[in-house]
Amino acid sequence: PRSRYALALRWWAAGSVCASGAALLNVSQGLVAPQWALVVGNPLMAVGVGLLIDGTHRLTGHPPRRWWWALPALCLVGTSLWWGVWYPDLASRVVVFTVVVVWLMAGLGLALQPLRQRGVGVGLAFVAIAALLLSVMMVVRAVWAWQGLIQPVYALGTPFNMVLYLVGSMAFVAIQTGLLLVHQLLVIEDLRLEAERDPLTGVLNRHALASRLPLSVAGWALVAVDVDHFKQVNDQHGHAAGDRVLAFVGEVLRRHLREGDLAVRMGGEEFAVLLQGMHTSAAQAVAERLRNDLERLAAQRTGLPITASLGVALATPGTDFAALWRQADGALYRAKTQGRNRVECASAPEGTP
C-alpha cells in the first residue's frame, strides 16, 4: 500500500502542475496566440485532471484508464483548433469544454468510489463538493454562452468571468486538498491496522482485542486454539518452520471468520476465535472445521504434519472475556489430556443452548 500511496502522490503532483499551467495559458487569451492559449491550454487541463484520476486509480489498486481522459484531451485539441483558431465560435467551444470538465469530474468521482468504506469521508466530501460546484458553474457558463450572454475569457473585468475564475480556482484547490486529505487518512488507517495486527499471523494481537471487544460478550462463543507439540516443531525443525506453522494457522483462522468475528493471537501458539451470535453446537461445528482444515492442509502448506487442539465456550449474561477465556482454555486442556487433535466444549451453564 505504501508504494501505491507514493505513486499516487507523484501522479497527483504532475496533474496539478499540468492543470496550473493550463489555467495560466487559458487566462492569457488575448495576450498570447490562440494556438498556445486554447490548443495547448485546454487539452492540458484535461491531461492534468486525467493524471489526478490515474493517481487515484493507483491509490485504490486499480489499473489506470487513460482513455477516460486521453480521448477528451484529443477532442479539445480538435475543437480548439476548429472553433478557436480557424473558425472562432465561443459558444461551441465553451459547450464542448463544459462537457469534458463534467466528464472528468465524474471520472474522478468514480475513481474514488472504492474508498467510500475506508473511513476517509471528510476527504471525499472535499473532492465531491468542489467537483460538483465546478461542474454546476461550468454548465451555467455553457448555457449562457449558448445564449450569447458571456464574454471571452480575456474579458476578465466582466463579473461572471471574475466569479467563474474565482470559483474554478477555489474548486481545484479544494479538490487537491481533498485528495491529500484522503491520502493522509488512508496512511493513518493503515498504521492503526498495522499496530493492531500480529505481523506473523495477520490476526489481531492482544493489545487490539481490548478495543474490539463489545461491552458484553453474552451470546458470543470463544474457540481456544493451541498447536499440538509446537515446541517440538521449533526444537526439531527450527524457528523458521515454527513461524511457517503459525502463519498457516493465522491464515486458516482468518478464512473461517464471518463479518464481525474476531481472531486473536493470545501468545505463542495459542489463538482465540470469537464468534458472534453463535450457540454452542454451531460453535463446536466451526471449531471442528478449523481442526480439520489445520490437519488436512498443514503438510501441503508447511511441509509438516500439524494438528491442533481446540476448546469451545459460550458466554452467558454476566460473563466477561477473562472468564470466557478461562472456560475455553479449560476445555482446551481437556482436549490435550484426552489425546490432542480434538475439540472439547466447556460445560454450559444450565438453561443455555
mmCIF file of C-alpha atoms in Angstrom:
data_model
loop_
_atom_site.group_PDB
_atom_site.id
_atom_site.type_symbol
_atom_site.label_atom_id
_atom_site.label_comp_id
_atom_site.label_asym_id
_atom_site.label_seq_id
_atom_site.Cartn_x
_atom_site.Cartn_y
_atom_site.Cartn_z
ATOM 1 C CA PRO A 1 0.000 0.000 0.000
ATOM 2 C CA ARG A 2 2.779 2.467 0.843
ATOM 3 C CA SER A 3 4.233 2.201 -2.679
ATOM 4 C CA ARG A 4 0.754 2.828 -4.110
ATOM 5 C CA TYR A 5 0.396 5.911 -1.928
ATOM 6 C CA ALA A 6 3.745 7.334 -3.079
ATOM 7 C CA LEU A 7 2.887 6.641 -6.720
ATOM 8 C CA ALA A 8 -0.492 8.338 -6.335
ATOM 9 C CA LEU A 9 1.176 11.443 -4.892
ATOM 10 C CA ARG A 10 3.557 11.646 -7.850
ATOM 11 C CA TRP A 11 0.696 11.434 -10.354
ATOM 12 C CA TRP A 12 -1.344 13.993 -8.403
ATOM 13 C CA ALA A 13 1.631 16.363 -8.343
ATOM 14 C CA ALA A 14 2.107 16.008 -12.104
ATOM 15 C CA GLY A 15 -1.617 16.568 -12.644
ATOM 16 C CA SER A 16 -1.587 19.697 -10.517
ATOM 17 C CA VAL A 17 1.364 21.129 -12.466
ATOM 18 C CA CYS A 18 -0.384 20.445 -15.781
ATOM 19 C CA ALA A 19 -3.688 21.926 -14.624
ATOM 20 C CA SER A 20 -1.972 25.025 -13.206
ATOM 21 C CA GLY A 21 -0.079 25.548 -16.457
ATOM 22 C CA ALA A 22 -3.316 25.121 -18.382
ATOM 23 C CA ALA A 23 -5.069 27.727 -16.225
ATOM 24 C CA LEU A 24 -2.239 30.229 -16.827
ATOM 25 C CA LEU A 25 -2.441 29.673 -20.566
ATOM 26 C CA ASN A 26 -6.228 29.954 -20.502
ATOM 27 C CA VAL A 27 -6.272 33.327 -18.743
ATOM 28 C CA SER A 28 -3.595 34.534 -21.165
ATOM 29 C CA GLN A 29 -6.081 34.585 -24.039
ATOM 30 C CA GLY A 30 -5.715 37.908 -25.793
ATOM 31 C CA LEU A 31 -2.089 38.148 -24.633
ATOM 32 C CA VAL A 32 -0.672 35.054 -26.337
ATOM 33 C CA ALA A 33 -1.545 33.382 -29.618
ATOM 34 C CA PRO A 34 -4.689 31.192 -29.601
ATOM 35 C CA GLN A 35 -2.538 28.235 -30.603
ATOM 36 C CA TRP A 36 -0.991 28.390 -27.138
ATOM 37 C CA ALA A 37 -3.884 29.669 -25.050
ATOM 38 C CA LEU A 38 -6.500 27.316 -26.489
ATOM 39 C CA VAL A 39 -4.921 24.480 -28.483
ATOM 40 C CA VAL A 40 -2.364 23.774 -25.739
ATOM 41 C CA GLY A 41 -4.130 25.151 -22.665
ATOM 42 C CA ASN A 42 -7.495 23.386 -22.960
ATOM 43 C CA PRO A 43 -6.140 19.864 -23.635
ATOM 44 C CA LEU A 44 -3.501 20.386 -20.954
ATOM 45 C CA MET A 45 -6.298 20.959 -18.428
ATOM 46 C CA ALA A 46 -7.853 17.620 -19.416
ATOM 47 C CA VAL A 47 -4.466 15.922 -19.063
ATOM 48 C CA GLY A 48 -3.975 17.483 -15.608
ATOM 49 C CA VAL A 49 -7.322 16.253 -14.286
ATOM 50 C CA GLY A 50 -6.709 12.926 -16.032
ATOM 51 C CA LEU A 51 -3.477 12.480 -14.091
ATOM 52 C CA LEU A 52 -5.426 13.109 -10.871
ATOM 53 C CA ILE A 53 -7.802 10.321 -11.948
ATOM 54 C CA ASP A 54 -4.915 7.993 -12.806
ATOM 55 C CA GLY A 55 -3.244 8.687 -9.474
ATOM 56 C CA THR A 56 -6.500 7.884 -7.696
ATOM 57 C CA HIS A 57 -6.777 4.578 -9.567
ATOM 58 C CA ARG A 58 -3.271 3.727 -8.438
ATOM 59 C CA LEU A 59 -4.190 4.633 -4.865
ATOM 60 C CA THR A 60 -7.097 2.177 -4.909
ATOM 61 C CA GLY A 61 -5.037 -0.534 -6.602
ATOM 62 C CA HIS A 62 -6.984 -0.414 -9.871
ATOM 63 C CA PRO A 63 -5.401 -0.154 -13.322
ATOM 64 C CA PRO A 64 -5.461 3.355 -14.833
ATOM 65 C CA ARG A 65 -7.978 4.136 -17.555
ATOM 66 C CA ARG A 66 -6.124 6.601 -19.713
ATOM 67 C CA TRP A 67 -8.771 6.573 -22.407
ATOM 68 C CA TRP A 68 -11.080 8.252 -19.878
ATOM 69 C CA TRP A 69 -9.118 11.495 -20.234
ATOM 70 C CA ALA A 70 -6.961 10.981 -23.343
ATOM 71 C CA LEU A 71 -9.949 10.966 -25.689
ATOM 72 C CA PRO A 72 -11.430 14.186 -24.209
ATOM 73 C CA ALA A 73 -7.980 15.794 -24.430
ATOM 74 C CA LEU A 74 -7.762 14.935 -28.123
ATOM 75 C CA CYS A 75 -11.300 16.211 -28.589
ATOM 76 C CA LEU A 76 -10.258 19.550 -27.059
ATOM 77 C CA VAL A 77 -7.292 19.769 -29.442
ATOM 78 C CA GLY A 78 -9.659 19.452 -32.381
ATOM 79 C CA THR A 79 -12.349 21.800 -31.093
ATOM 80 C CA SER A 80 -9.777 24.400 -30.020
ATOM 81 C CA LEU A 81 -8.278 24.402 -33.489
ATOM 82 C CA TRP A 82 -11.628 24.447 -35.266
ATOM 83 C CA TRP A 83 -13.605 26.869 -33.078
ATOM 84 C CA GLY A 84 -10.685 28.713 -31.521
ATOM 85 C CA VAL A 85 -8.220 29.311 -34.361
ATOM 86 C CA TRP A 86 -9.762 28.560 -37.758
ATOM 87 C CA TYR A 87 -13.462 29.370 -37.267
ATOM 88 C CA PRO A 88 -13.790 31.159 -33.899
ATOM 89 C CA ASP A 89 -17.021 30.234 -32.109
ATOM 90 C CA LEU A 90 -17.005 30.911 -28.374
ATOM 91 C CA ALA A 91 -20.356 29.236 -27.613
ATOM 92 C CA SER A 92 -19.489 25.928 -29.293
ATOM 93 C CA ARG A 93 -16.045 25.878 -27.691
ATOM 94 C CA VAL A 94 -17.466 26.516 -24.220
ATOM 95 C CA VAL A 95 -20.115 23.804 -24.571
ATOM 96 C CA VAL A 96 -17.537 21.172 -25.569
ATOM 97 C CA PHE A 97 -15.153 22.257 -22.784
ATOM 98 C CA THR A 98 -18.008 22.038 -20.266
ATOM 99 C CA VAL A 99 -18.908 18.507 -21.359
ATOM 100 C CA VAL A 100 -15.267 17.485 -20.957
ATOM 101 C CA VAL A 101 -14.980 19.043 -17.471
ATOM 102 C CA VAL A 102 -18.179 17.351 -16.242
ATOM 103 C CA TRP A 103 -16.991 14.049 -17.752
ATOM 104 C CA LEU A 104 -13.628 14.326 -15.972
ATOM 105 C CA MET A 105 -15.220 15.270 -12.645
ATOM 106 C CA ALA A 106 -17.442 12.198 -12.942
ATOM 107 C CA GLY A 107 -14.363 10.095 -13.714
ATOM 108 C CA LEU A 108 -12.631 11.379 -10.600
ATOM 109 C CA GLY A 109 -15.696 10.560 -8.514
ATOM 110 C CA LEU A 110 -15.863 7.027 -9.899
ATOM 111 C CA ALA A 111 -12.159 6.523 -9.233
ATOM 112 C CA LEU A 112 -12.725 7.462 -5.587
ATOM 113 C CA GLN A 113 -15.731 5.142 -5.148
ATOM 114 C CA PRO A 114 -13.727 2.142 -3.799
ATOM 115 C CA LEU A 115 -12.574 4.313 -0.874
ATOM 116 C CA ARG A 116 -16.073 5.003 0.484
ATOM 117 C CA GLN A 117 -15.785 2.267 3.111
ATOM 118 C CA ARG A 118 -12.270 3.220 4.243
ATOM 119 C CA GLY A 119 -13.150 5.968 6.727
ATOM 120 C CA VAL A 120 -11.971 8.862 4.540
ATOM 121 C CA GLY A 121 -15.348 10.558 4.218
ATOM 122 C CA VAL A 122 -14.054 14.058 5.032
ATOM 123 C CA GLY A 123 -11.563 13.974 2.177
ATOM 124 C CA LEU A 124 -14.110 12.516 -0.218
ATOM 125 C CA ALA A 125 -16.583 15.252 0.747
ATOM 126 C CA PHE A 126 -13.984 17.923 -0.064
ATOM 127 C CA VAL A 127 -13.480 16.455 -3.536
ATOM 128 C CA ALA A 128 -17.181 15.780 -4.208
ATOM 129 C CA ILE A 129 -18.436 19.239 -3.196
ATOM 130 C CA ALA A 130 -15.692 21.004 -5.133
ATOM 131 C CA ALA A 131 -16.208 18.850 -8.240
ATOM 132 C CA LEU A 132 -19.977 19.382 -8.097
ATOM 133 C CA LEU A 133 -19.615 23.142 -7.655
ATOM 134 C CA LEU A 134 -17.188 23.366 -10.565
ATOM 135 C CA SER A 135 -19.441 21.247 -12.781
ATOM 136 C CA VAL A 136 -22.530 23.323 -11.990
ATOM 137 C CA MET A 137 -20.623 26.541 -12.676
ATOM 138 C CA MET A 138 -19.409 25.225 -15.999
ATOM 139 C CA VAL A 139 -22.910 24.128 -17.028
ATOM 140 C CA VAL A 140 -24.281 27.587 -16.207
ATOM 141 C CA ARG A 141 -21.482 29.112 -18.264
ATOM 142 C CA ALA A 142 -22.263 26.806 -21.200
ATOM 143 C CA VAL A 143 -25.960 27.724 -21.118
ATOM 144 C CA TRP A 144 -25.166 31.419 -21.005
ATOM 145 C CA ALA A 145 -22.569 31.052 -23.746
ATOM 146 C CA TRP A 146 -25.102 29.344 -25.993
ATOM 147 C CA GLN A 147 -27.422 32.303 -25.399
ATOM 148 C CA GLY A 148 -24.614 34.751 -26.206
ATOM 149 C CA LEU A 149 -24.537 36.205 -22.701
ATOM 150 C CA ILE A 150 -20.840 35.836 -21.828
ATOM 151 C CA GLN A 151 -17.610 37.428 -22.976
ATOM 152 C CA PRO A 152 -14.334 35.685 -23.876
ATOM 153 C CA VAL A 153 -12.048 34.729 -21.007
ATOM 154 C CA TYR A 154 -9.659 37.604 -21.597
ATOM 155 C CA ALA A 155 -12.512 39.985 -20.659
ATOM 156 C CA LEU A 156 -11.707 39.369 -17.014
ATOM 157 C CA GLY A 157 -13.366 42.561 -15.902
ATOM 158 C CA THR A 158 -16.835 41.137 -16.520
ATOM 159 C CA PRO A 159 -18.478 39.984 -13.256
ATOM 160 C CA PHE A 160 -19.300 36.495 -14.495
ATOM 161 C CA ASN A 161 -15.753 35.789 -15.648
ATOM 162 C CA MET A 162 -14.380 37.002 -12.329
ATOM 163 C CA VAL A 163 -16.754 34.722 -10.408
ATOM 164 C CA LEU A 164 -16.005 31.846 -12.781
ATOM 165 C CA TYR A 165 -12.259 32.022 -12.269
ATOM 166 C CA LEU A 166 -12.585 32.567 -8.548
ATOM 167 C CA VAL A 167 -14.853 29.510 -8.176
ATOM 168 C CA GLY A 168 -12.735 27.448 -10.558
ATOM 169 C CA SER A 169 -9.515 28.233 -8.696
ATOM 170 C CA MET A 170 -11.052 27.543 -5.286
ATOM 171 C CA ALA A 171 -12.664 24.319 -6.536
ATOM 172 C CA PHE A 172 -9.410 22.974 -7.911
ATOM 173 C CA VAL A 173 -7.552 23.839 -4.702
ATOM 174 C CA ALA A 174 -10.325 22.102 -2.729
ATOM 175 C CA ILE A 175 -10.046 19.003 -4.943
ATOM 176 C CA GLN A 176 -6.289 18.854 -4.350
ATOM 177 C CA THR A 177 -6.797 19.398 -0.626
ATOM 178 C CA GLY A 178 -9.400 16.639 -0.527
ATOM 179 C CA LEU A 179 -7.123 14.193 -2.344
ATOM 180 C CA LEU A 180 -4.250 14.919 0.035
ATOM 181 C CA LEU A 181 -6.603 14.511 2.991
ATOM 182 C CA VAL A 182 -7.758 11.143 1.609
ATOM 183 C CA HIS A 183 -4.121 10.104 1.295
ATOM 184 C CA GLN A 184 -3.256 11.103 4.870
ATOM 185 C CA LEU A 185 -6.350 9.407 6.328
ATOM 186 C CA LEU A 186 -5.507 6.181 4.488
ATOM 187 C CA VAL A 187 -1.941 6.251 5.809
ATOM 188 C CA ILE A 188 -3.202 6.804 9.359
ATOM 189 C CA GLU A 189 -5.722 3.968 8.985
ATOM 190 C CA ASP A 190 -3.044 1.594 7.691
ATOM 191 C CA LEU A 191 -0.736 2.475 10.576
ATOM 192 C CA ARG A 192 -3.564 1.795 13.030
ATOM 193 C CA LEU A 193 -4.301 -1.567 11.429
ATOM 194 C CA GLU A 194 -0.613 -2.488 11.469
ATOM 195 C CA ALA A 195 -0.452 -1.679 15.172
ATOM 196 C CA GLU A 196 -3.438 -3.976 15.820
ATOM 197 C CA ARG A 197 -2.226 -6.943 13.768
ATOM 198 C CA ASP A 198 0.213 -9.663 14.664
ATOM 199 C CA PRO A 199 2.720 -9.327 11.795
ATOM 200 C CA LEU A 200 3.399 -13.060 11.536
ATOM 201 C CA THR A 201 -0.138 -14.453 11.513
ATOM 202 C CA GLY A 202 -2.220 -11.492 10.303
ATOM 203 C CA VAL A 203 -4.754 -11.849 13.141
ATOM 204 C CA LEU A 204 -5.331 -9.307 15.914
ATOM 205 C CA ASN A 205 -2.857 -9.003 18.752
ATOM 206 C CA ARG A 206 -3.893 -8.982 22.406
ATOM 207 C CA HIS A 207 -3.471 -5.226 22.644
ATOM 208 C CA ALA A 208 -6.057 -4.709 19.908
ATOM 209 C CA LEU A 209 -8.508 -7.154 21.455
ATOM 210 C CA ALA A 210 -9.472 -4.762 24.253
ATOM 211 C CA SER A 211 -10.579 -2.078 21.791
ATOM 212 C CA ARG A 212 -12.502 -4.557 19.613
ATOM 213 C CA LEU A 213 -14.416 -6.388 22.336
ATOM 214 C CA PRO A 214 -18.085 -5.403 22.726
ATOM 215 C CA LEU A 215 -19.323 -4.112 26.080
ATOM 216 C CA SER A 216 -20.927 -7.504 26.690
ATOM 217 C CA VAL A 217 -19.772 -10.810 25.209
ATOM 218 C CA ALA A 218 -23.063 -12.517 26.069
ATOM 219 C CA GLY A 219 -24.132 -14.636 23.126
ATOM 220 C CA TRP A 220 -20.587 -14.893 21.781
ATOM 221 C CA ALA A 221 -18.737 -18.169 21.533
ATOM 222 C CA LEU A 222 -14.995 -18.446 22.085
ATOM 223 C CA VAL A 223 -12.819 -21.080 20.467
ATOM 224 C CA ALA A 224 -9.380 -21.505 22.039
ATOM 225 C CA VAL A 225 -6.847 -22.986 19.599
ATOM 226 C CA ASP A 226 -3.448 -24.443 20.511
ATOM 227 C CA VAL A 227 -0.996 -26.089 18.096
ATOM 228 C CA ASP A 228 -0.091 -29.570 19.280
ATOM 229 C CA HIS A 229 3.588 -30.274 20.086
ATOM 230 C CA PHE A 230 4.624 -26.852 18.835
ATOM 231 C CA LYS A 231 7.785 -26.830 20.972
ATOM 232 C CA GLN A 232 8.940 -29.963 19.149
ATOM 233 C CA VAL A 233 8.457 -28.180 15.818
ATOM 234 C CA ASN A 234 10.803 -25.403 16.913
ATOM 235 C CA ASP A 235 13.309 -27.814 18.504
ATOM 236 C CA GLN A 236 13.439 -30.291 15.630
ATOM 237 C CA HIS A 237 12.871 -28.090 12.579
ATOM 238 C CA GLY A 238 13.934 -24.630 13.695
ATOM 239 C CA HIS A 239 12.114 -21.389 14.404
ATOM 240 C CA ALA A 240 11.642 -20.618 10.707
ATOM 241 C CA ALA A 241 9.499 -23.754 10.431
ATOM 242 C CA GLY A 242 7.627 -22.701 13.568
ATOM 243 C CA ASP A 243 6.928 -19.317 12.004
ATOM 244 C CA ARG A 244 5.546 -21.032 8.892
ATOM 245 C CA VAL A 245 3.220 -23.066 11.067
ATOM 246 C CA LEU A 246 1.957 -20.021 12.959
ATOM 247 C CA ALA A 247 1.418 -18.075 9.722
ATOM 248 C CA PHE A 248 -0.533 -21.044 8.346
ATOM 249 C CA VAL A 249 -2.720 -21.205 11.458
ATOM 250 C CA GLY A 250 -3.473 -17.483 11.171
ATOM 251 C CA GLU A 251 -4.414 -17.932 7.511
ATOM 252 C CA VAL A 252 -6.845 -20.770 8.312
ATOM 253 C CA LEU A 253 -8.459 -18.847 11.164
ATOM 254 C CA ARG A 254 -8.961 -15.717 9.053
ATOM 255 C CA ARG A 255 -10.539 -17.726 6.263
ATOM 256 C CA HIS A 256 -13.252 -19.016 8.599
ATOM 257 C CA LEU A 257 -14.213 -15.615 10.048
ATOM 258 C CA ARG A 258 -17.570 -14.028 9.300
ATOM 259 C CA GLU A 259 -18.255 -10.298 9.349
ATOM 260 C CA GLY A 260 -17.916 -9.229 12.988
ATOM 261 C CA ASP A 261 -15.962 -12.303 14.171
ATOM 262 C CA LEU A 262 -12.503 -11.841 15.683
ATOM 263 C CA ALA A 263 -9.330 -13.923 15.579
ATOM 264 C CA VAL A 264 -6.602 -13.099 18.099
ATOM 265 C CA ARG A 265 -3.123 -14.410 18.803
ATOM 266 C CA MET A 266 -3.079 -14.712 22.566
ATOM 267 C CA GLY A 267 0.588 -15.576 22.726
ATOM 268 C CA GLY A 268 2.990 -18.211 21.428
ATOM 269 C CA GLU A 269 0.997 -20.910 19.656
ATOM 270 C CA GLU A 270 -2.304 -20.018 21.377
ATOM 271 C CA PHE A 271 -5.123 -18.342 19.473
ATOM 272 C CA ALA A 272 -8.664 -17.248 20.246
ATOM 273 C CA VAL A 273 -11.558 -17.064 17.790
ATOM 274 C CA LEU A 274 -14.584 -15.050 18.913
ATOM 275 C CA LEU A 275 -17.794 -15.972 17.092
ATOM 276 C CA GLN A 276 -20.675 -13.517 17.269
ATOM 277 C CA GLY A 277 -24.219 -14.694 17.945
ATOM 278 C CA MET A 278 -23.498 -18.406 17.862
ATOM 279 C CA HIS A 279 -24.773 -21.181 20.150
ATOM 280 C CA THR A 280 -22.592 -23.995 21.421
ATOM 281 C CA SER A 281 -23.348 -26.642 18.795
ATOM 282 C CA ALA A 282 -22.742 -24.226 15.915
ATOM 283 C CA ALA A 283 -19.510 -23.008 17.526
ATOM 284 C CA GLN A 284 -18.421 -26.612 18.006
ATOM 285 C CA ALA A 285 -19.059 -27.236 14.291
ATOM 286 C CA VAL A 286 -16.884 -24.233 13.377
ATOM 287 C CA ALA A 287 -14.154 -25.491 15.705
ATOM 288 C CA GLU A 288 -14.297 -28.928 14.100
ATOM 289 C CA ARG A 289 -13.920 -27.382 10.638
ATOM 290 C CA LEU A 290 -10.922 -25.415 11.878
ATOM 291 C CA ARG A 291 -9.346 -28.547 13.349
ATOM 292 C CA ASN A 292 -9.974 -30.492 10.155
ATOM 293 C CA ASP A 293 -8.506 -27.795 7.885
ATOM 294 C CA LEU A 294 -5.441 -27.413 10.076
ATOM 295 C CA GLU A 295 -4.764 -31.145 9.952
ATOM 296 C CA ARG A 296 -5.676 -31.594 6.276
ATOM 297 C CA LEU A 297 -3.763 -28.642 4.815
ATOM 298 C CA ALA A 298 -0.745 -28.455 7.116
ATOM 299 C CA ALA A 299 1.579 -30.788 5.208
ATOM 300 C CA GLN A 300 0.860 -29.038 1.920
ATOM 301 C CA ARG A 301 1.279 -25.506 3.300
ATOM 302 C CA THR A 302 4.059 -26.000 5.865
ATOM 303 C CA GLY A 303 5.722 -29.274 4.938
ATOM 304 C CA LEU A 304 4.969 -30.608 8.423
ATOM 305 C CA PRO A 305 2.150 -32.785 9.832
ATOM 306 C CA ILE A 306 0.450 -30.344 12.191
ATOM 307 C CA THR A 307 -2.607 -30.809 14.384
ATOM 308 C CA ALA A 308 -4.329 -28.590 16.920
ATOM 309 C CA SER A 309 -6.495 -28.960 19.995
ATOM 310 C CA LEU A 310 -9.486 -26.678 20.474
ATOM 311 C CA GLY A 311 -11.744 -25.696 23.346
ATOM 312 C CA VAL A 312 -15.167 -24.083 22.951
ATOM 313 C CA ALA A 313 -17.060 -21.963 25.481
ATOM 314 C CA LEU A 314 -20.269 -19.918 25.248
ATOM 315 C CA ALA A 315 -20.636 -16.593 27.051
ATOM 316 C CA THR A 316 -23.751 -16.106 29.140
ATOM 317 C CA PRO A 317 -25.078 -12.834 30.613
ATOM 318 C CA GLY A 318 -22.621 -11.550 33.187
ATOM 319 C CA THR A 319 -19.641 -13.423 31.726
ATOM 320 C CA ASP A 320 -16.682 -11.227 30.835
ATOM 321 C CA PHE A 321 -13.935 -12.136 28.380
ATOM 322 C CA ALA A 322 -11.471 -13.238 31.050
ATOM 323 C CA ALA A 323 -13.968 -15.753 32.469
ATOM 324 C CA LEU A 324 -14.926 -16.902 28.977
ATOM 325 C CA TRP A 325 -11.269 -17.458 28.102
ATOM 326 C CA ARG A 326 -10.732 -19.490 31.249
ATOM 327 C CA GLN A 327 -13.678 -21.726 30.313
ATOM 328 C CA ALA A 328 -12.438 -22.229 26.748
ATOM 329 C CA ASP A 329 -8.889 -22.779 27.975
ATOM 330 C CA GLY A 330 -10.144 -25.404 30.406
ATOM 331 C CA ALA A 331 -11.908 -27.213 27.562
ATOM 332 C CA LEU A 332 -8.714 -26.921 25.524
ATOM 333 C CA TYR A 333 -6.703 -28.510 28.352
ATOM 334 C CA ARG A 334 -9.200 -31.359 28.434
ATOM 335 C CA ALA A 335 -8.711 -31.860 24.678
ATOM 336 C CA LYS A 336 -4.953 -32.036 25.256
ATOM 337 C CA THR A 337 -5.222 -34.598 28.033
ATOM 338 C CA GLN A 338 -7.616 -36.761 26.011
ATOM 339 C CA GLY A 339 -5.231 -37.274 23.113
ATOM 340 C CA ARG A 340 -4.953 -33.919 21.289
ATOM 341 C CA ASN A 341 -6.220 -33.117 17.762
ATOM 342 C CA ARG A 342 -9.784 -32.838 19.012
ATOM 343 C CA VAL A 343 -12.483 -30.355 20.033
ATOM 344 C CA GLU A 344 -13.899 -30.178 23.554
ATOM 345 C CA CYS A 345 -16.667 -27.933 24.860
ATOM 346 C CA ALA A 346 -16.814 -26.265 28.256
ATOM 347 C CA SER A 347 -19.770 -27.309 30.395
ATOM 348 C CA ALA A 348 -22.617 -24.931 29.571
ATOM 349 C CA PRO A 349 -24.471 -23.348 32.499
ATOM 350 C CA GLU A 350 -27.914 -24.764 32.992
ATOM 351 C CA GLY A 351 -30.527 -23.192 30.717
ATOM 352 C CA THR A 352 -28.135 -22.340 27.856
ATOM 353 C CA PRO A 353 -28.404 -23.937 24.403
#
